[in-house]
Structure formats: structure tokens, C-alpha cells
Amino acid sequence: MSILVSGEPGERVLALGNEAIARGALEAGIGFFSTYPGAPASEVGDAIAEVIDQLPGLHFEYSMNEKVALEGAIGASWAGVRAMCAMKHMGLNVAADVIHNLVYQDIKGGLVIYNSGDPGATSSTDEQDNRLFSLHTHVPVLEPSTVQEAKDFTVKAFELSEKFSIPVIINTTYALAHLIGDLNLGQRPREFPATGEFSFDPRTGGGTVERHRRLLDKVDAIKEMAETYDLNSVIPGTTKWGIITGGIPYGYVVEAMEILGLSDVPILKLGMVYPMPDRLVSDFVNSLEAVLVVEELEDFIEGEIKKLLYDSETRVPVIGKKLFPRVGPLSSFLVASGIAKHLDLSLPAHVQEGWERSQAMAGRAPARFPTFCPGCPHRAAFYSFREVVGDQEVACGTDIGCYLYGGRPPFNFGNWGGWMGVGIGVAQGMSQKVKNVPIMAAIGDSTFFHTGMPTLLNAVQNNANVLLFLMDNKTVGMTGNQPSPTATATVSGQPLKNVDTVALIRGLGVTFVRKIDPYRPFEMMEAIRQAMEQDGVRVIISERECALVSGRRERMQSRGMQEVYAIEPERCQKCDVCFVKLGCPAILSRGENGSEVYYIDEARCSGCGVCKTICPNSAVLRTLVNPHLEVRV
Amino acid sequence: MKQYNIFVCGVGGQGVITLAMFLKRAGVPVGYRVVGGEYRGAAQREGPVTATVRYGIPEAGETYADAGTVFAGNIIPGGAHLVLSTEASEALRYPGYLSPDTTIVSSSYIMPPKGTTYPKLEEIEATLKEVTQQVYYVDTNGLSMSNYGSYRMANTVLLGAALAVSDLPLTKANIEAILERQTDLEALRLGLQAGEDARLKVAK
């Protein structure tokens, strides 16, 4: 049962950090929520979407990109309705134009942006530290440290936003977004503001420079408030040295103290990391002989403190990045190591041994990279691509989505990538200068609507020479199967209005447009061959629903026999077309030393049938299994 | 306040996060302070997935509030009391969490990544035994498939095995209290038996 709609005020539940954020937004009585999926922020929107039918009056949307998500939230705010917008750290880049300009104007209903970052970049292409955005935008940043604070700070954020007429950012990383811990629930409204009223002009206040000055005045007022803000706290202690920290690193500090057997160390915990309370910080620093700043990634807090203290007479050492790394995620271990180094202490033996062991025994597990699921239509499409292209040199750009796994063997589609729209964006420009190899790009349906459309138009308008694969699996796949504008039905079978991609792309002026089902590889190969014989902008739409989504729908709707495939060992020649060139993870080999047999793990086979279609020896057979033997109590 | 740290690992799609969530929920009615992380993102298709479960266990004379320093999701090096792996080789990927006191309970289900040499099960076991002697392999997927026609019950079997061979601070009743399906209750018992068998094999 979702904690967003269940539980009594005061009840303690286990919650995910992102769920706590969503719960906080509901407790604050928002009327508008928008998001573009992106790890580690995706679950905030997903949690609300799951129970939207039980939240009357609340407008929820999966927006096409972060810019329009924020613009929509602004519309609600200017109508006097509280609004929240959620995105991953890189999403703030997409919304950057909006934020930089928004702060020169006022807001009405509280406007809160939830932003979650990814130090270590396990689900991202960079680990940018978004606190630094506020040096530009002057948007206040709140950083909760626990699941409880994730909820409580969200409610406070709306109050702060309205009091100072400024958007507020709640910043976390995956370490809190995907943390599960205790949450004491608050009061939740049963209805949310269905309507607002546009009755004020957000542009009051004179010219641009004058409004810039007003923005800085707002920041000064918030700084003054920060001196006594209950989100900032000093945990008193008796040692001569202390720590300034905030966000999830606070949790690591607490654990590090325990690991090292330290106690009574004064800690200044900043719940609002921008703007900083000057007097609170300088009083804290001046009461000590040394201060360690524990923060992840950049020296944001450290830098602001040093800037503050330079003109004063303080010469208390403030030490941050000398002890704690500037790249990658922090941990209790890294924080303990840094503190131990400063105090010339040793880590406990079992911790030191564990660390040494992690270095000495690294790499013993077989290399395992994410790849396409069994049945993934992208796998079939890239198989067809590589069959046609063979050893020929091509330059291809891939993009952000599951299809980027096509960049690995055996397909190797993807000489570059890295941000939303990069594939076609760079490809079309490169084609103006590179004439000796075919230039291609891949883009998913969601990424196409996020950023790819204007880029494709640019390619047409400027006579680029590029073949674009629109990988339309009718879902935002990588982030957990959020709906895409090309989906034709929900998992439960309800029809959705969807975009006619062929008409759209023809409308942009592309004359070579083919829509092919990648589960029909010979048709796909023929389309690719034809496309490669031509010049100009060519688009092949590889259209087939994500296997995870169709699998779920099948299981929901039918309790009968499931179609899977099997390899007939007497016919199989181990030619490796299915095992290597298609590379389906459900096709395995057993036996050894020359007597290996290829087989299909029927528990993992999705029933796509592509292996049967491409097998040159007719060795793949269709068979039926009944996977539904478990019984519900 | 005692801590008990469980590290759960496996391959994307095997239910690693669900298994860890189950263990988190199981600790609540017993009065433990529960905290844990999930390393999701990129929906981890066929790639390694991990999750942590950390119990802050109030000791005699302590209250729930005393278990407050179990704070963040991460487990420190050498800090895992129990490692659960849903795939035969995945525990090898995280040697830093192990100590001589760690118990490893692993499925023997093999998911060989394409294009890599997969080590023999005996080699994997031997490597893990360089660190700890408490290493148990259970054919969770085979048991699930032969009894229920799918791999769905494999993680429940794994849980039962962990109950049998490790110092996991939960009783059979604690776990049964939050199981929902008849088949889960049966699978738990299958796992307990399989764990016992594995323990006897190791003892020989």
C-alpha cells in the first residue's frame, strides 16, 4: 500500500527517500506536479503516478523534457497553486534557461524543484555538482540528510519559496533518493487545489538590472533568516576541532565518528547549503582550532567559507578537499579515512583489512555489463544493422536510453554519446565535414521528443547527410518504463492517444522514412540497405514495444500457456548467429570441451521469436510452457 | 546497540531489490531500526545490482531511539555479517565487504555474460573461502523451477537457506509473518531444508 495515500499522521513507516519527497509534496498541498524521468529522481513521479486516482485535484504529468516540466510548474505557481517539478541532476541543465530567468521574476504559489544527483555516475554520464548552479541562479538549496528530513524539508521548502518569492531546490543524491529508512507521517490533505487564479504580473519591479538587484536583496534577506533557520543546526561538542557538513555526508560523519571511536565533536549541519548563514558559520569556525568540511564532489561549502573568512582576521584552518575526494561518491569509510588522516589515527583493523581486500581481490568476478533484455527489440534492430554493415567503417552516434547498449559488442553501434540528443546532434553537423564514411545516429522515442525533433529539423534544413534510427519501443525504458507519447496502450490495455511518427517526420521534410518492426530482421536489413544507398536525411523507425512492457501486459491478461522457444540440438550447427551475433542472454551453452550444446533458458525466454527467424538451420522451435504454478493464499 | 549488516547482490532482473526490501520490512515488527540502500538506476538491465539491509538492534536496556547511528545505507569494508547472492559469481564482485566472520549464502544459478570466461563454481567457492569459511551454495533456481515451474520462488528459497545457516537475527516466524503467498511459505521451508543440507555438506 503506497505511503503516499495510507497511514495516519504520526505513524512510523519504512519509506524510500524519493517516496518521502513525494509524501512531503502532498502534505504541502501541491496542485501541480511535473517531471521528466531520470535516475535517481524517477521514483518521486512514479510514486505519485501510481496513486493519482486517489489524489483528486492534483495535476500530474510526465513532461516531454525538464524545461517544459518547469515551465508548467511555473504556470501553476503564477496561478497561486503550489507546484513541484522533479528531475535528475543533468535535467537542471535542460531547465537552466528557465531558472536563470525565473529568478528575475516573482513566484506566487510555492515552487519547489527536486533535484537528485549521481556521484559515481552509475546511471549518468556526468557527476556534476548542482549546488554550484546557485552561484549563478541564487536559488536557495535545501539538503536533507535522512528520509525523515526528505519529507520535512520538502514541506519547509514551499514555505520558504512563498515567503521570499523565489523557487527553492531540494537537492539529494542517490544515496538518499534510494535510501530506505524511518518516516513519521504528517497530515495529508484529502483534496488538492484543482484550480487557481492568474491575477498578478510576475514582471513587476522595473528593468532587468533593477530586478537583478532585487534578486540579490532577496538572497540577503534569506541569508539573514538562515542565521536562525531551524534547518541549520549546531551539534555542540567539546573537542577543539569540528566539522561542517550537510546532506547525506552528515550520515557518513555520524558513522565515521563511531568507526573511529570519537565523540563530542562539534558539528555544524547545514540543512540549507545556499545561501549560507555568515555569522553562524564564522562564529562556529572561530570557536575552534581547525574545521573539517565534509562534502561530496566540489568544494562548494569550503569555497564559500573561505571567501567569507578571507577578509576577516580568522586564520583557523578550514580543510576539505585536502582530505575528501573531489570525484566519486563519499562513504562512511572515505569520511572516516579522511578524518583519521587529519588526526593521525588508524582505522579499526577489520575495516583496514576489508579495504585492502577490496583492492587485492578486485576483478575476480566475471565482467558483467548491462545489455538488452531477452526479447528487446533494440537487440534485433542492431543485429540487422551489423549484418548489413559488416566490417564497413561507419561513424555512429548513440544517445541516452537502453539502445545505448548497442555500443558494445557484438553490435558496436556508438562511436559517441553522452547527453540528450547528442547522437543526431553531432552526426548531422559532422556530416557537413566528413564525407568518406556513412554517418548514422540512433535515438529513442522519449529522447526524440525530449530534444531530437528540432535537431532532426536542423539536419533537414541544412542538408545534412545522416541516417537516423528512431528506436521506438513505446516507453521511457531505461528509467523504469514511464509512458511515452508513442505508446498505444497502457499495461492494463487501456488505449492512449499517440503520435504518428511517420507523419511527423515527413512533416519535418524527411523524404526517406521507413517504419519497420525489428522482430522482422530481413525487412529491417532491406530498409537499411536501401537507406545506405541514398543521401540526405533518412529515418528508419524501428517500432516494437519494449519486451518488459509487453511481457507484463501478457502476464496480467492471460493466465494460460506462454510461448517460448527451444533449440533442437540435432539441427543446431553452433553457427553462432543466435548465440553471438544476436547475443540473446537467454541463449546459453552447457557441456564442455567441444561437446557444448546451445539451449534456451525457457524461464528467461520472452518469446520474441527473432532467433527462430534468423536461424539458418531451422533449429529453433516454438514451444509452450505454463509458468503460473504458484498459488495465492 | 548492535548492528547487523546484510549485503544483497545479483543480476538485474533477479529481484535483488525486492529481496532486500523484504528483509527490511521483516526487521520492523521485531523492533529493529532499519536502514538500507538500493543501487538501481539505468534499470540495470542484466548488469550487477546490489542493495543493503542494516539493522540497528537495541540491546537490553536500550530503546529504539538508541539505535540511531545506523544512519546511511552503505556498509563499511569488512562490515557485512551476511552476504546473499542470487547468482553464483556475483558475491566475488564485492570482496571488500567480507570478513572472516561473514556468512555467504549464494544461489548456484549461473548467468554467464556473453564474451567472458565464467569461472568454475569450485573456483568461485575457493576464492570466497580465502576470506571466510562460511560459504554455502544452494540450487535456488532449480528448486523453484522443479516445484513451481518458474524462478519466482528462488529468492524465498535463498531466504530459507540463510535462516538455516547464518546468524541472521530473524526467526522463521518473523519471516512467515510477512509472507503473503502459500507458495512462499512452502518455498521458505524448502530453503531451510536446502540450507541444512548445504551446512551438512560443509561440515563434512
PDB file of N, CA, C and O in Angstrom, chain B residues 109-131:
ATOM      1  N   TYR B 109      22.787 -20.559  -9.299  1.00  0.00           N
ATOM      2  CA  TYR B 109      22.294 -20.242 -10.642  1.00  0.00           C
ATOM      3  C   TYR B 109      23.332 -19.410 -11.376  1.00  0.00           C
ATOM      4  O   TYR B 109      23.810 -18.408 -10.866  1.00  0.00           O
ATOM      5  N   ILE B 110      23.656 -19.853 -12.577  1.00  0.00           N
ATOM      6  CA  ILE B 110      24.696 -19.191 -13.355  1.00  0.00           C
ATOM      7  C   ILE B 110      24.077 -18.354 -14.457  1.00  0.00           C
ATOM      8  O   ILE B 110      23.244 -18.840 -15.219  1.00  0.00           O
ATOM      9  N   MET B 111      24.477 -17.089 -14.531  1.00  0.00           N
ATOM     10  CA  MET B 111      24.070 -16.232 -15.654  1.00  0.00           C
ATOM     11  C   MET B 111      25.352 -15.768 -16.319  1.00  0.00           C
ATOM     12  O   MET B 111      25.942 -14.781 -15.898  1.00  0.00           O
ATOM     13  N   PRO B 112      25.829 -16.501 -17.309  1.00  0.00           N
ATOM     14  CA  PRO B 112      27.133 -16.164 -17.881  1.00  0.00           C
ATOM     15  C   PRO B 112      27.033 -14.983 -18.832  1.00  0.00           C
ATOM     16  O   PRO B 112      26.286 -15.047 -19.795  1.00  0.00           O
ATOM     17  N   PRO B 113      27.754 -13.896 -18.566  1.00  0.00           N
ATOM     18  CA  PRO B 113      27.731 -12.783 -19.514  1.00  0.00           C
ATOM     19  C   PRO B 113      28.395 -13.217 -20.814  1.00  0.00           C
ATOM     20  O   PRO B 113      29.361 -13.979 -20.793  1.00  0.00           O
ATOM     21  N   LYS B 114      27.855 -12.744 -21.937  1.00  0.00           N
ATOM     22  CA  LYS B 114      28.420 -13.130 -23.218  1.00  0.00           C
ATOM     23  C   LYS B 114      29.824 -12.538 -23.346  1.00  0.00           C
ATOM     24  O   LYS B 114      30.076 -11.421 -22.956  1.00  0.00           O
ATOM     25  N   GLY B 115      30.697 -13.315 -23.931  1.00  0.00           N
ATOM     26  CA  GLY B 115      32.028 -12.796 -24.241  1.00  0.00           C
ATOM     27  C   GLY B 115      32.987 -12.796 -23.070  1.00  0.00           C
ATOM     28  O   GLY B 115      34.067 -12.229 -23.164  1.00  0.00           O
ATOM     29  N   THR B 116      32.625 -13.409 -21.944  1.00  0.00           N
ATOM     30  CA  THR B 116      33.588 -13.534 -20.845  1.00  0.00           C
ATOM     31  C   THR B 116      33.712 -14.992 -20.473  1.00  0.00           C
ATOM     32  O   THR B 116      32.789 -15.763 -20.658  1.00  0.00           O
ATOM     33  N   THR B 117      34.879 -15.337 -19.893  1.00  0.00           N
ATOM     34  CA  THR B 117      35.024 -16.708 -19.384  1.00  0.00           C
ATOM     35  C   THR B 117      34.435 -16.737 -18.002  1.00  0.00           C
ATOM     36  O   THR B 117      34.807 -15.942 -17.143  1.00  0.00           O
ATOM     37  N   TYR B 118      33.523 -17.648 -17.792  1.00  0.00           N
ATOM     38  CA  TYR B 118      32.883 -17.739 -16.490  1.00  0.00           C
ATOM     39  C   TYR B 118      33.658 -18.735 -15.649  1.00  0.00           C
ATOM     40  O   TYR B 118      33.887 -19.865 -16.093  1.00  0.00           O
ATOM     41  N   PRO B 119      34.085 -18.352 -14.457  1.00  0.00           N
ATOM     42  CA  PRO B 119      34.890 -19.285 -13.653  1.00  0.00           C
ATOM     43  C   PRO B 119      34.057 -20.490 -13.217  1.00  0.00           C
ATOM     44  O   PRO B 119      32.837 -20.403 -13.110  1.00  0.00           O
ATOM     45  N   LYS B 120      34.740 -21.584 -12.928  1.00  0.00           N
ATOM     46  CA  LYS B 120      34.046 -22.775 -12.436  1.00  0.00           C
ATOM     47  C   LYS B 120      33.515 -22.490 -11.034  1.00  0.00           C
ATOM     48  O   LYS B 120      34.136 -21.761 -10.267  1.00  0.00           O
ATOM     49  N   LEU B 121      32.405 -23.121 -10.706  1.00  0.00           N
ATOM     50  CA  LEU B 121      31.812 -22.921  -9.384  1.00  0.00           C
ATOM     51  C   LEU B 121      32.803 -23.233  -8.266  1.00  0.00           C
ATOM     52  O   LEU B 121      32.838 -22.543  -7.244  1.00  0.00           O
ATOM     53  N   GLU B 122      33.606 -24.295  -8.461  1.00  0.00           N
ATOM     54  CA  GLU B 122      34.583 -24.669  -7.429  1.00  0.00           C
ATOM     55  C   GLU B 122      35.598 -23.553  -7.220  1.00  0.00           C
ATOM     56  O   GLU B 122      36.039 -23.281  -6.100  1.00  0.00           O
ATOM     57  N   GLU B 123      35.970 -22.896  -8.331  1.00  0.00           N
ATOM     58  CA  GLU B 123      36.942 -21.782  -8.225  1.00  0.00           C
ATOM     59  C   GLU B 123      36.346 -20.623  -7.448  1.00  0.00           C
ATOM     60  O   GLU B 123      37.015 -20.010  -6.620  1.00  0.00           O
ATOM     61  N   ILE B 124      35.063 -20.325  -7.759  1.00  0.00           N
ATOM     62  CA  ILE B 124      34.403 -19.206  -7.076  1.00  0.00           C
ATOM     63  C   ILE B 124      34.359 -19.483  -5.584  1.00  0.00           C
ATOM     64  O   ILE B 124      34.709 -18.642  -4.758  1.00  0.00           O
ATOM     65  N   GLU B 125      33.949 -20.712  -5.250  1.00  0.00           N
ATOM     66  CA  GLU B 125      33.840 -21.083  -3.850  1.00  0.00           C
ATOM     67  C   GLU B 125      35.201 -20.992  -3.172  1.00  0.00           C
ATOM     68  O   GLU B 125      35.327 -20.464  -2.062  1.00  0.00           O
ATOM     69  N   ALA B 126      36.222 -21.484  -3.867  1.00  0.00           N
ATOM     70  CA  ALA B 126      37.575 -21.466  -3.288  1.00  0.00           C
ATOM     71  C   ALA B 126      38.029 -20.027  -3.044  1.00  0.00           C
ATOM     72  O   ALA B 126      38.633 -19.727  -2.010  1.00  0.00           O
ATOM     73  N   THR B 127      37.742 -19.139  -3.985  1.00  0.00           N
ATOM     74  CA  THR B 127      38.148 -17.736  -3.817  1.00  0.00           C
ATOM     75  C   THR B 127      37.462 -17.115  -2.613  1.00  0.00           C
ATOM     76  O   THR B 127      38.084 -16.440  -1.794  1.00  0.00           O
ATOM     77  N   LEU B 128      36.149 -17.365  -2.499  1.00  0.00           N
ATOM     78  CA  LEU B 128      35.430 -16.798  -1.357  1.00  0.00           C
ATOM     79  C   LEU B 128      35.965 -17.378  -0.060  1.00  0.00           C
ATOM     80  O   LEU B 128      36.060 -16.690   0.957  1.00  0.00           O
ATOM     81  N   LYS B 129      36.366 -18.643  -0.098  1.00  0.00           N
ATOM     82  CA  LYS B 129      36.871 -19.281   1.111  1.00  0.00           C
ATOM     83  C   LYS B 129      38.256 -18.783   1.506  1.00  0.00           C
ATOM     84  O   LYS B 129      38.733 -19.090   2.598  1.00  0.00           O
ATOM     85  N   GLU B 130      38.885 -17.997   0.617  1.00  0.00           N
ATOM     86  CA  GLU B 130      40.141 -17.347   1.027  1.00  0.00           C
ATOM     87  C   GLU B 130      39.851 -16.356   2.149  1.00  0.00           C
ATOM     88  O   GLU B 130      40.733 -16.001   2.921  1.00  0.00           O
ATOM     89  N   VAL B 131      38.596 -15.906   2.205  1.00  0.00           N
ATOM     90  CA  VAL B 131      38.253 -14.890   3.208  1.00  0.00           C
ATOM     91  C   VAL B 131      37.473 -15.480   4.378  1.00  0.00           C
ATOM     92  O   VAL B 131      37.747 -15.182   5.535  1.00  0.00           O
TER      93      VAL B 131
END
